[in-house]
PDB file of C-alpha atoms in Angstrom:
ATOM      1  CA  MET A 118     -75.947 -46.728 -28.970  1.00 67.00           C
ATOM      2  CA  SER A 119     -72.173 -47.173 -28.985  1.00 79.00           C
ATOM      3  CA  LEU A 120     -69.801 -44.782 -27.268  1.00 94.00           C
ATOM      4  CA  ALA A 121     -69.233 -41.510 -29.089  1.00 97.00           C
ATOM      5  CA  ALA A 122     -65.823 -39.872 -29.541  1.00 98.00           C
ATOM      6  CA  THR A 123     -65.095 -36.431 -28.115  1.00 98.00           C
ATOM      7  CA  ALA A 124     -63.373 -35.304 -31.315  1.00 98.00           C
ATOM      8  CA  ASP A 125     -66.503 -36.062 -33.328  1.00 98.00           C
ATOM      9  CA  LEU A 126     -68.843 -34.306 -30.903  1.00 98.00           C
ATOM     10  CA  VAL A 127     -66.695 -31.167 -30.735  1.00 98.00           C
ATOM     11  CA  ALA A 128     -66.298 -31.150 -34.513  1.00 98.00           C
ATOM     12  CA  SER A 129     -70.063 -31.397 -34.978  1.00 96.00           C
ATOM     13  CA  ALA A 130     -70.629 -28.552 -32.511  1.00 95.00           C
ATOM     14  CA  THR A 131     -68.046 -26.452 -34.327  1.00 96.00           C
ATOM     15  CA  THR A 132     -69.747 -27.035 -37.678  1.00 95.00           C
ATOM     16  CA  ALA A 133     -73.134 -26.173 -36.182  1.00 94.00           C
ATOM     17  CA  GLY A 134     -71.830 -23.080 -34.412  1.00 93.00           C
ATOM     18  CA  THR A 135     -72.878 -24.346 -30.991  1.00 93.00           C
ATOM     19  CA  ALA A 136     -71.155 -26.143 -28.079  1.00 95.00           C
ATOM     20  CA  VAL A 137     -71.084 -29.639 -26.639  1.00 96.00           C
ATOM     21  CA  LEU A 138     -71.752 -29.785 -22.906  1.00 96.00           C
ATOM     22  CA  ALA A 139     -69.356 -31.707 -20.656  1.00 96.00           C
ATOM     23  CA  PHE A 140     -70.753 -32.728 -17.261  1.00 97.00           C
ATOM     24  CA  ASN A 141     -68.648 -33.713 -14.247  1.00 96.00           C
ATOM     25  CA  VAL A 142     -69.263 -37.151 -12.766  1.00 98.00           C
ATOM     26  CA  VAL A 143     -68.538 -37.767  -9.080  1.00 98.00           C
ATOM     27  CA  THR A 144     -70.707 -40.833  -8.414  1.00 97.00           C
ATOM     28  CA  VAL A 145     -72.539 -43.417 -10.507  1.00 98.00           C
ATOM     29  CA  GLU A 146     -75.749 -41.497  -9.761  1.00 98.00           C
ATOM     30  CA  HIS A 147     -74.209 -38.454 -11.441  1.00 98.00           C
ATOM     31  CA  ALA A 148     -73.515 -40.476 -14.595  1.00 98.00           C
ATOM     32  CA  GLU A 149     -76.995 -41.982 -14.649  1.00 98.00           C
ATOM     33  CA  GLY A 150     -78.653 -38.622 -14.059  1.00 98.00           C
ATOM     34  CA  ILE A 151     -76.545 -36.949 -16.751  1.00 98.00           C
ATOM     35  CA  ALA A 152     -77.443 -39.641 -19.280  1.00 98.00           C
ATOM     36  CA  THR A 153     -81.142 -39.267 -18.481  1.00 98.00           C
ATOM     37  CA  GLY A 154     -81.015 -35.485 -18.805  1.00 97.00           C
ATOM     38  CA  VAL A 155     -79.102 -35.599 -22.080  1.00 97.00           C
ATOM     39  CA  GLU A 156     -81.540 -38.159 -23.517  1.00 97.00           C
ATOM     40  CA  ARG A 157     -84.436 -35.910 -22.549  1.00 96.00           C
ATOM     41  CA  ALA A 158     -82.787 -32.958 -24.268  1.00 95.00           C
ATOM     42  CA  GLY A 159     -81.941 -34.970 -27.377  1.00 94.00           C
ATOM     43  CA  VAL A 160     -78.368 -33.730 -27.696  1.00 95.00           C
ATOM     44  CA  PRO A 161     -74.865 -35.223 -27.407  1.00 96.00           C
ATOM     45  CA  ALA A 162     -72.654 -34.601 -24.364  1.00 97.00           C
ATOM     46  CA  LEU A 163     -69.541 -35.682 -22.478  1.00 98.00           C
ATOM     47  CA  LEU A 164     -69.312 -37.509 -19.172  1.00 98.00           C
ATOM     48  CA  GLN A 165     -66.113 -36.251 -17.581  1.00 97.00           C
ATOM     49  CA  VAL A 166     -64.172 -37.474 -14.568  1.00 98.00           C
ATOM     50  CA  SER A 167     -61.648 -35.154 -12.942  1.00 96.00           C
ATOM     51  CA  GLU A 168     -58.385 -35.935 -11.241  1.00 97.00           C
ATOM     52  CA  ASN A 169     -59.931 -34.759  -7.965  1.00 95.00           C
ATOM     53  CA  THR A 170     -62.717 -37.314  -8.398  1.00 97.00           C
ATOM     54  CA  VAL A 171     -60.194 -40.051  -9.099  1.00 98.00           C
ATOM     55  CA  ARG A 172     -58.484 -39.060  -5.830  1.00 97.00           C
ATOM     56  CA  PHE A 173     -61.865 -39.224  -4.066  1.00 97.00           C
ATOM     57  CA  HIS A 174     -62.239 -42.799  -5.312  1.00 97.00           C
ATOM     58  CA  GLY A 175     -58.920 -43.828  -3.810  1.00 97.00           C
ATOM     59  CA  GLY A 176     -56.793 -42.974  -6.821  1.00 96.00           C
ATOM     60  CA  ARG A 177     -58.467 -45.659  -8.959  1.00 96.00           C
ATOM     61  CA  MET A 178     -59.776 -44.555 -12.357  1.00 97.00           C
ATOM     62  CA  ALA A 179     -61.111 -47.803 -13.707  1.00 97.00           C
ATOM     63  CA  PRO A 180     -64.216 -48.455 -11.557  1.00 98.00           C
ATOM     64  CA  LEU A 181     -65.985 -45.125 -12.063  1.00 98.00           C
ATOM     65  CA  VAL A 182     -64.721 -44.450 -15.595  1.00 98.00           C
ATOM     66  CA  SER A 183     -65.716 -47.953 -16.702  1.00 97.00           C
ATOM     67  CA  ALA A 184     -69.172 -47.426 -15.217  1.00 98.00           C
ATOM     68  CA  CYS A 185     -69.475 -44.158 -17.144  1.00 98.00           C
ATOM     69  CA  ALA A 186     -68.529 -45.935 -20.357  1.00 98.00           C
ATOM     70  CA  ARG A 187     -71.128 -48.659 -19.785  1.00 97.00           C
ATOM     71  CA  ILE A 188     -73.831 -46.089 -19.008  1.00 98.00           C
ATOM     72  CA  ALA A 189     -72.874 -44.079 -22.091  1.00 97.00           C
ATOM     73  CA  ALA A 190     -72.838 -47.139 -24.348  1.00 97.00           C
ATOM     74  CA  GLN A 191     -76.378 -48.066 -23.254  1.00 96.00           C
ATOM     75  CA  SER A 192     -77.731 -44.532 -23.627  1.00 97.00           C
ATOM     76  CA  THR A 193     -79.894 -43.422 -26.538  1.00 96.00           C
ATOM     77  CA  ALA A 194     -77.892 -40.178 -26.671  1.00 96.00           C
ATOM     78  CA  PRO A 195     -74.374 -39.826 -28.134  1.00 97.00           C
ATOM     79  CA  LEU A 196     -72.105 -39.690 -25.071  1.00 98.00           C
ATOM     80  CA  ALA A 197     -68.306 -39.633 -24.886  1.00 98.00           C
ATOM     81  CA  ILE A 198     -65.942 -40.062 -21.924  1.00 98.00           C
ATOM     82  CA  HIS A 199     -63.459 -37.308 -21.025  1.00 98.00           C
ATOM     83  CA  LEU A 200     -60.845 -36.999 -18.271  1.00 98.00           C
ATOM     84  CA  ASP A 201     -60.712 -33.473 -16.864  1.00 95.00           C
ATOM     85  CA  HIS A 202     -58.049 -31.349 -15.137  1.00 92.00           C
ATOM     86  CA  PHE A 203     -55.374 -34.024 -14.898  1.00 97.00           C
ATOM     87  CA  GLN A 204     -52.193 -32.494 -13.440  1.00 96.00           C
ATOM     88  CA  ASP A 205     -50.236 -35.358 -11.875  1.00 97.00           C
ATOM     89  CA  VAL A 206     -47.791 -36.567 -14.506  1.00 97.00           C
ATOM     90  CA  ALA A 207     -47.908 -40.208 -13.412  1.00 97.00           C
ATOM     91  CA  LEU A 208     -51.705 -40.195 -13.446  1.00 97.00           C
ATOM     92  CA  ILE A 209     -51.776 -38.517 -16.875  1.00 98.00           C
ATOM     93  CA  ALA A 210     -49.485 -41.191 -18.291  1.00 98.00           C
ATOM     94  CA  GLU A 211     -51.594 -43.940 -16.716  1.00 97.00           C
ATOM     95  CA  ALA A 212     -54.780 -42.351 -18.040  1.00 98.00           C
ATOM     96  CA  ILE A 213     -53.479 -42.113 -21.599  1.00 98.00           C
ATOM     97  CA  ASP A 214     -52.153 -45.665 -21.591  1.00 98.00           C
ATOM     98  CA  SER A 215     -55.417 -47.105 -20.235  1.00 97.00           C
ATOM     99  CA  ALA A 216     -57.786 -44.828 -22.171  1.00 98.00           C
ATOM    100  CA  ALA A 217     -58.731 -47.269 -24.927  1.00 97.00           C
ATOM    101  CA  ALA A 218     -59.535 -50.046 -22.476  1.00 97.00           C
ATOM    102  CA  LEU A 219     -61.685 -47.693 -20.387  1.00 97.00           C
ATOM    103  CA  GLY A 220     -63.599 -46.143 -23.277  1.00 97.00           C
ATOM    104  CA  VAL A 221     -61.977 -42.723 -22.831  1.00 98.00           C
ATOM    105  CA  THR A 222     -61.567 -40.600 -25.969  1.00 98.00           C
ATOM    106  CA  SER A 223     -60.177 -37.330 -24.560  1.00 98.00           C
ATOM    107  CA  ILE A 224     -58.180 -35.827 -21.728  1.00 98.00           C
ATOM    108  CA  MET A 225     -57.415 -32.370 -20.387  1.00 97.00           C
ATOM    109  CA  VAL A 226     -53.745 -31.973 -19.512  1.00 97.00           C
ATOM    110  CA  ASP A 227     -53.805 -29.143 -16.959  1.00 93.00           C
ATOM    111  CA  ALA A 228     -50.396 -27.496 -16.611  1.00 93.00           C
ATOM    112  CA  ALA A 229     -51.764 -23.956 -16.304  1.00 87.00           C
ATOM    113  CA  HIS A 230     -50.328 -23.684 -12.782  1.00 87.00           C
ATOM    114  CA  LEU A 231     -46.825 -23.803 -14.291  1.00 91.00           C
ATOM    115  CA  SER A 232     -44.912 -21.025 -16.009  1.00 90.00           C
ATOM    116  CA  TYR A 233     -45.781 -20.457 -19.668  1.00 90.00           C
ATOM    117  CA  GLY A 234     -42.661 -22.264 -20.874  1.00 93.00           C
ATOM    118  CA  ASP A 235     -43.166 -25.235 -18.574  1.00 94.00           C
ATOM    119  CA  ASN A 236     -46.866 -25.362 -19.510  1.00 93.00           C
ATOM    120  CA  VAL A 237     -45.909 -25.546 -23.190  1.00 95.00           C
ATOM    121  CA  GLU A 238     -43.274 -28.216 -22.606  1.00 97.00           C
ATOM    122  CA  ARG A 239     -45.457 -30.517 -20.478  1.00 97.00           C
ATOM    123  CA  THR A 240     -48.572 -30.038 -22.576  1.00 97.00           C
ATOM    124  CA  HIS A 241     -46.715 -30.684 -25.838  1.00 98.00           C
ATOM    125  CA  ALA A 242     -45.210 -33.901 -24.520  1.00 98.00           C
ATOM    126  CA  PHE A 243     -48.528 -35.266 -23.301  1.00 98.00           C
ATOM    127  CA  ALA A 244     -50.384 -34.064 -26.397  1.00 98.00           C
ATOM    128  CA  GLU A 245     -48.040 -36.183 -28.498  1.00 98.00           C
ATOM    129  CA  HIS A 246     -48.521 -39.123 -26.120  1.00 98.00           C
ATOM    130  CA  GLY A 247     -52.290 -38.661 -26.189  1.00 98.00           C
ATOM    131  CA  HIS A 248     -52.443 -38.404 -29.959  1.00 98.00           C
ATOM    132  CA  ARG A 249     -50.524 -41.649 -30.323  1.00 98.00           C
ATOM    133  CA  ALA A 250     -53.274 -43.214 -28.195  1.00 98.00           C
ATOM    134  CA  GLY A 251     -55.974 -41.669 -30.382  1.00 98.00           C
ATOM    135  CA  LEU A 252     -57.110 -39.084 -27.838  1.00 98.00           C
ATOM    136  CA  TRP A 253     -58.444 -35.545 -28.292  1.00 98.00           C
ATOM    137  CA  VAL A 254     -56.282 -33.428 -25.969  1.00 98.00           C
ATOM    138  CA  GLU A 255     -57.351 -30.242 -24.186  1.00 97.00           C
ATOM    139  CA  ALA A 256     -55.135 -27.796 -22.287  1.00 96.00           C
ATOM    140  CA  GLU A 257     -55.546 -24.532 -20.396  1.00 91.00           C
ATOM    141  CA  LEU A 258     -53.924 -21.113 -20.718  1.00 84.00           C
ATOM    142  CA  GLY A 259     -54.695 -18.189 -18.453  1.00 65.00           C
ATOM    143  CA  ALA A 260     -55.801 -20.388 -15.566  1.00 54.00           C
ATOM    144  CA  VAL A 261     -59.484 -20.261 -14.699  1.00 52.00           C
ATOM    145  CA  GLY A 262     -60.049 -19.242 -11.078  1.00 49.00           C
ATOM    146  CA  GLY A 263     -61.605 -21.234  -8.269  1.00 46.00           C
ATOM    147  CA  LYS A 264     -59.065 -24.048  -7.976  1.00 47.00           C
ATOM    148  CA  GLY A 265     -57.402 -23.032  -4.732  1.00 43.00           C
ATOM    149  CA  GLY A 266     -57.407 -19.270  -5.217  1.00 38.00           C
ATOM    150  CA  ALA A 267     -54.264 -19.018  -7.326  1.00 32.00           C
ATOM    151  CA  HIS A 268     -55.972 -16.758  -9.833  1.00 37.00           C
ATOM    152  CA  ASP A 269     -58.438 -13.905  -9.498  1.00 47.00           C
ATOM    153  CA  PHE A 270     -61.487 -13.103 -11.595  1.00 51.00           C
ATOM    154  CA  GLY A 271     -59.391 -10.517 -13.430  1.00 60.00           C
ATOM    155  CA  VAL A 272     -57.162 -13.129 -15.085  1.00 72.00           C
ATOM    156  CA  ARG A 273     -57.748 -13.261 -18.859  1.00 80.00           C
ATOM    157  CA  THR A 274     -56.219 -15.248 -21.708  1.00 85.00           C
ATOM    158  CA  ASP A 275     -54.309 -13.172 -24.275  1.00 88.00           C
ATOM    159  CA  PRO A 276     -55.334 -14.043 -27.885  1.00 92.00           C
ATOM    160  CA  ALA A 277     -51.845 -13.794 -29.352  1.00 92.00           C
ATOM    161  CA  GLU A 278     -50.359 -15.909 -26.587  1.00 93.00           C
ATOM    162  CA  ALA A 279     -53.214 -18.419 -26.923  1.00 94.00           C
ATOM    163  CA  ALA A 280     -52.595 -18.771 -30.669  1.00 96.00           C
ATOM    164  CA  ALA A 281     -48.886 -19.347 -30.076  1.00 95.00           C
ATOM    165  CA  PHE A 282     -49.617 -21.828 -27.278  1.00 96.00           C
ATOM    166  CA  ALA A 283     -51.999 -23.889 -29.403  1.00 97.00           C
ATOM    167  CA  GLU A 284     -49.476 -23.971 -32.234  1.00 97.00           C
ATOM    168  CA  ALA A 285     -46.550 -24.901 -29.970  1.00 97.00           C
ATOM    169  CA  THR A 286     -48.363 -27.638 -28.058  1.00 97.00           C
ATOM    170  CA  GLY A 287     -50.439 -29.217 -30.817  1.00 98.00           C
ATOM    171  CA  VAL A 288     -53.516 -29.504 -28.595  1.00 98.00           C
ATOM    172  CA  ASP A 289     -57.002 -30.075 -29.984  1.00 98.00           C
ATOM    173  CA  GLY A 290     -58.904 -27.761 -27.633  1.00 97.00           C
ATOM    174  CA  LEU A 291     -58.011 -24.852 -25.385  1.00 96.00           C
ATOM    175  CA  ALA A 292     -59.642 -23.817 -22.098  1.00 93.00           C
ATOM    176  CA  VAL A 293     -59.498 -20.038 -21.782  1.00 91.00           C
ATOM    177  CA  ALA A 294     -59.986 -17.557 -18.943  1.00 86.00           C
ATOM    178  CA  VAL A 295     -62.731 -15.149 -20.001  1.00 85.00           C
ATOM    179  CA  GLY A 296     -64.501 -14.291 -16.747  1.00 68.00           C
ATOM    180  CA  SER A 297     -65.860 -17.533 -15.298  1.00 57.00           C
ATOM    181  CA  SER A 298     -64.570 -19.316 -12.206  1.00 59.00           C
ATOM    182  CA  HIS A 299     -64.751 -22.850 -10.866  1.00 55.00           C
ATOM    183  CA  ALA A 300     -67.053 -23.805  -7.964  1.00 52.00           C
ATOM    184  CA  MET A 301     -69.391 -20.813  -8.243  1.00 56.00           C
ATOM    185  CA  THR A 302     -72.757 -21.333  -6.514  1.00 52.00           C
ATOM    186  CA  THR A 303     -74.391 -18.275  -8.077  1.00 55.00           C
ATOM    187  CA  ARG A 304     -74.863 -17.634 -11.806  1.00 55.00           C
ATOM    188  CA  ASP A 305     -73.643 -14.053 -11.965  1.00 57.00           C
ATOM    189  CA  ALA A 306     -70.277 -14.365 -13.715  1.00 63.00           C
ATOM    190  CA  GLU A 307     -69.852 -11.758 -16.456  1.00 68.00           C
ATOM    191  CA  LEU A 308     -68.047 -13.187 -19.457  1.00 80.00           C
ATOM    192  CA  ASP A 309     -65.867 -11.071 -21.717  1.00 84.00           C
ATOM    193  CA  VAL A 310     -67.743 -11.962 -24.894  1.00 89.00           C
ATOM    194  CA  GLU A 311     -65.639  -9.690 -27.082  1.00 90.00           C
ATOM    195  CA  LEU A 312     -62.497 -11.453 -25.818  1.00 92.00           C
ATOM    196  CA  ILE A 313     -64.068 -14.813 -26.722  1.00 93.00           C
ATOM    197  CA  ARG A 314     -64.606 -13.518 -30.267  1.00 93.00           C
ATOM    198  CA  ARG A 315     -61.000 -12.366 -30.477  1.00 94.00           C
ATOM    199  CA  LEU A 316     -59.737 -15.689 -29.141  1.00 95.00           C
ATOM    200  CA  ALA A 317     -61.907 -17.661 -31.569  1.00 95.00           C
ATOM    201  CA  ALA A 318     -60.529 -15.598 -34.459  1.00 97.00           C
ATOM    202  CA  ALA A 319     -56.920 -16.034 -33.337  1.00 97.00           C
ATOM    203  CA  VAL A 320     -56.796 -19.631 -32.107  1.00 96.00           C
ATOM    204  CA  SER A 321     -56.862 -22.541 -34.552  1.00 95.00           C
ATOM    205  CA  VAL A 322     -58.527 -25.031 -32.163  1.00 97.00           C
ATOM    206  CA  PRO A 323     -61.945 -25.067 -30.447  1.00 97.00           C
ATOM    207  CA  LEU A 324     -62.302 -23.026 -27.252  1.00 96.00           C
ATOM    208  CA  VAL A 325     -63.505 -24.489 -23.944  1.00 94.00           C
ATOM    209  CA  LEU A 326     -65.355 -22.668 -21.156  1.00 92.00           C
ATOM    210  CA  HIS A 327     -64.702 -23.928 -17.630  1.00 85.00           C
ATOM    211  CA  GLY A 328     -66.616 -22.776 -14.550  1.00 75.00           C
ATOM    212  CA  SER A 329     -69.874 -22.648 -16.504  1.00 72.00           C
ATOM    213  CA  SER A 330     -72.051 -23.332 -13.446  1.00 71.00           C
ATOM    214  CA  GLY A 331     -71.575 -19.670 -12.533  1.00 68.00           C
ATOM    215  CA  VAL A 332     -72.714 -18.422 -15.937  1.00 80.00           C
ATOM    216  CA  SER A 333     -76.324 -17.491 -16.743  1.00 79.00           C
ATOM    217  CA  ASP A 334     -78.235 -19.018 -19.659  1.00 82.00           C
ATOM    218  CA  ASP A 335     -78.044 -15.749 -21.587  1.00 83.00           C
ATOM    219  CA  GLN A 336     -74.298 -15.503 -21.074  1.00 86.00           C
ATOM    220  CA  LEU A 337     -73.816 -19.135 -22.117  1.00 88.00           C
ATOM    221  CA  ARG A 338     -75.666 -18.474 -25.347  1.00 90.00           C
ATOM    222  CA  LEU A 339     -73.577 -15.369 -26.004  1.00 88.00           C
ATOM    223  CA  ALA A 340     -70.409 -17.384 -25.321  1.00 90.00           C
ATOM    224  CA  THR A 341     -71.322 -20.128 -27.785  1.00 90.00           C
ATOM    225  CA  ASP A 342     -72.333 -17.557 -30.398  1.00 92.00           C
ATOM    226  CA  ALA A 343     -68.913 -15.929 -29.906  1.00 93.00           C
ATOM    227  CA  GLY A 344     -66.961 -19.162 -30.376  1.00 95.00           C
ATOM    228  CA  ILE A 345     -67.009 -21.421 -27.285  1.00 94.00           C
ATOM    229  CA  ARG A 346     -67.336 -25.035 -28.469  1.00 96.00           C
ATOM    230  CA  LYS A 347     -67.167 -27.063 -25.228  1.00 96.00           C
ATOM    231  CA  VAL A 348     -68.913 -26.017 -22.010  1.00 93.00           C
ATOM    232  CA  ASN A 349     -67.894 -27.660 -18.713  1.00 92.00           C
ATOM    233  CA  VAL A 350     -70.436 -27.963 -15.886  1.00 93.00           C
ATOM    234  CA  GLY A 351     -69.841 -29.423 -12.435  1.00 88.00           C
ATOM    235  CA  THR A 352     -70.972 -27.396  -9.426  1.00 89.00           C
ATOM    236  CA  ALA A 353     -74.517 -26.903 -10.739  1.00 91.00           C
ATOM    237  CA  LEU A 354     -75.010 -30.678 -10.681  1.00 95.00           C
ATOM    238  CA  ASN A 355     -73.616 -30.982  -7.165  1.00 95.00           C
ATOM    239  CA  LEU A 356     -75.911 -28.223  -5.929  1.00 94.00           C
ATOM    240  CA  ALA A 357     -78.927 -29.998  -7.394  1.00 95.00           C
ATOM    241  CA  TYR A 358     -77.793 -33.392  -6.098  1.00 97.00           C
ATOM    242  CA  THR A 359     -76.981 -32.403  -2.535  1.00 97.00           C
ATOM    243  CA  GLY A 360     -80.060 -30.171  -2.335  1.00 96.00           C
ATOM    244  CA  ALA A 361     -82.322 -33.063  -3.287  1.00 97.00           C
ATOM    245  CA  LEU A 362     -80.544 -35.432  -0.884  1.00 96.00           C
ATOM    246  CA  ARG A 363     -80.902 -32.938   1.941  1.00 96.00           C
ATOM    247  CA  GLU A 364     -84.586 -32.388   1.225  1.00 96.00           C
ATOM    248  CA  SER A 365     -85.302 -36.109   0.956  1.00 96.00           C
ATOM    249  CA  LEU A 366     -83.507 -37.008   4.189  1.00 95.00           C
ATOM    250  CA  THR A 367     -85.108 -34.122   6.059  1.00 95.00           C
ATOM    251  CA  ALA A 368     -88.551 -35.222   4.908  1.00 95.00           C
ATOM    252  CA  ASN A 369     -87.806 -38.820   5.922  1.00 92.00           C
ATOM    253  CA  PRO A 370     -85.723 -38.541   9.117  1.00 91.00           C
ATOM    254  CA  THR A 371     -85.984 -42.250   9.992  1.00 92.00           C
ATOM    255  CA  ALA A 372     -85.058 -43.503   6.527  1.00 90.00           C
ATOM    256  CA  ASN A 373     -82.257 -46.057   6.522  1.00 91.00           C
ATOM    257  CA  ASP A 374     -82.357 -47.123   2.875  1.00 94.00           C
ATOM    258  CA  PRO A 375     -80.303 -44.626   0.859  1.00 95.00           C
ATOM    259  CA  ARG A 376     -81.916 -45.476  -2.451  1.00 95.00           C
ATOM    260  CA  ARG A 377     -84.870 -43.082  -2.133  1.00 95.00           C
ATOM    261  CA  ALA A 378     -82.638 -40.087  -1.404  1.00 96.00           C
ATOM    262  CA  LEU A 379     -80.129 -41.107  -4.073  1.00 97.00           C
ATOM    263  CA  ALA A 380     -82.925 -41.486  -6.617  1.00 97.00           C
ATOM    264  CA  ASP A 381     -84.130 -37.979  -5.777  1.00 97.00           C
ATOM    265  CA  GLY A 382     -80.587 -36.680  -6.205  1.00 98.00           C
ATOM    266  CA  ARG A 383     -80.198 -38.469  -9.516  1.00 98.00           C
ATOM    267  CA  ALA A 384     -83.498 -37.034 -10.772  1.00 98.00           C
ATOM    268  CA  ALA A 385     -82.406 -33.525  -9.767  1.00 98.00           C
ATOM    269  CA  ILE A 386     -79.212 -33.940 -11.788  1.00 98.00           C
ATOM    270  CA  ALA A 387     -81.229 -35.102 -14.795  1.00 98.00           C
ATOM    271  CA  ASP A 388     -83.478 -32.038 -14.606  1.00 97.00           C
ATOM    272  CA  THR A 389     -80.519 -29.672 -14.313  1.00 96.00           C
ATOM    273  CA  VAL A 390     -78.701 -31.314 -17.220  1.00 97.00           C
ATOM    274  CA  ALA A 391     -81.757 -31.143 -19.477  1.00 96.00           C
ATOM    275  CA  GLU A 392     -82.258 -27.460 -18.711  1.00 92.00           C
ATOM    276  CA  LEU A 393     -78.608 -26.612 -19.383  1.00 93.00           C
ATOM    277  CA  CYS A 394     -78.661 -28.538 -22.660  1.00 93.00           C
ATOM    278  CA  HIS A 395     -81.719 -26.523 -23.672  1.00 91.00           C
ATOM    279  CA  ALA A 396     -80.034 -23.260 -22.674  1.00 86.00           C
ATOM    280  CA  VAL A 397     -76.908 -23.897 -24.727  1.00 88.00           C
ATOM    281  CA  THR A 398     -78.359 -25.665 -27.768  1.00 83.00           C
ATOM    282  CA  ARG A 399     -81.772 -23.937 -27.829  1.00 74.00           C
ATOM    283  CA  ARG A 400     -83.475 -27.278 -28.258  1.00 63.00           C
ATOM    284  CA  PRO A 401     -86.692 -27.951 -26.297  1.00 57.00           C
ATOM    285  CA  VAL A 402     -86.627 -30.300 -23.329  1.00 57.00           C
ATOM    286  CA  ALA A 403     -88.817 -33.356 -23.871  1.00 59.00           C
ATOM    287  CA  ASN A 404     -90.599 -35.606 -21.389  1.00 54.00           C
ATOM    288  CA  GLY A 405     -91.302 -32.996 -18.788  1.00 48.00           C
ATOM    289  CA  GLY A 406     -88.415 -31.675 -16.773  1.00 45.00           C
ATOM    290  CA  THR A 407     -89.715 -30.640 -13.375  1.00 37.00           C
ATOM    291  CA  ARG A 408     -87.316 -28.003 -12.171  1.00 33.00           C
TER     292      ARG A 408
END
């Protein structure tokens, strides 16, 4: 199957009244595990690479993002490539200019750490740049917590401000603060579902939920019913991956070939992805997930 486009996947989710899942990729094993899990669930999804992950790979986007695109293109599931939480202006410009060559169809321009006015100005400029390159552009208002502690759980996005922001910036999707937080290792975040409904009614573009690893299945379903159309997941995959690696290496203390442990980690990601796809889309998981 050829690469899907983020705009098409989000539009389809919007029409169906559900959400497309976007899974963070840190290593090639993440991408392979995500593709396997999505295929098992029989739904579309996004493979997304963050600015922090690009930094982890020495500041080079092309190797990992190109691998994601190749994995997606060979998958039987519709998969698109997204760049997530890009803040550095030089890296954003590079990402937009190289997107077509890398198979990228969307980017999140994250200027939520700036003042409202500066957020609007930077986001608008890069939204125009991204649109000229054919990209679906996401932004954030009411910064989601967990990225260095700048915002508390009490931060919420105001519907009127969100509507004005979307109009002023021309973005295609908006990440909103409704009670979730990045990097949560427990699934006990309480979403403000009524606020999601108000935001969905006020804002002209699809809403995005970040920090979804900390949200229970029931809450995720309520969020999508209320109007969330893209659901980002990262930490849940890392917990599954590192847990499986740890268990495999502990069980085989003299192992010196990393492939067995990495395969276990990849399989754990696949299981987690399939279960989350089932939770959000209510579609059964095929081919026997084990977790």
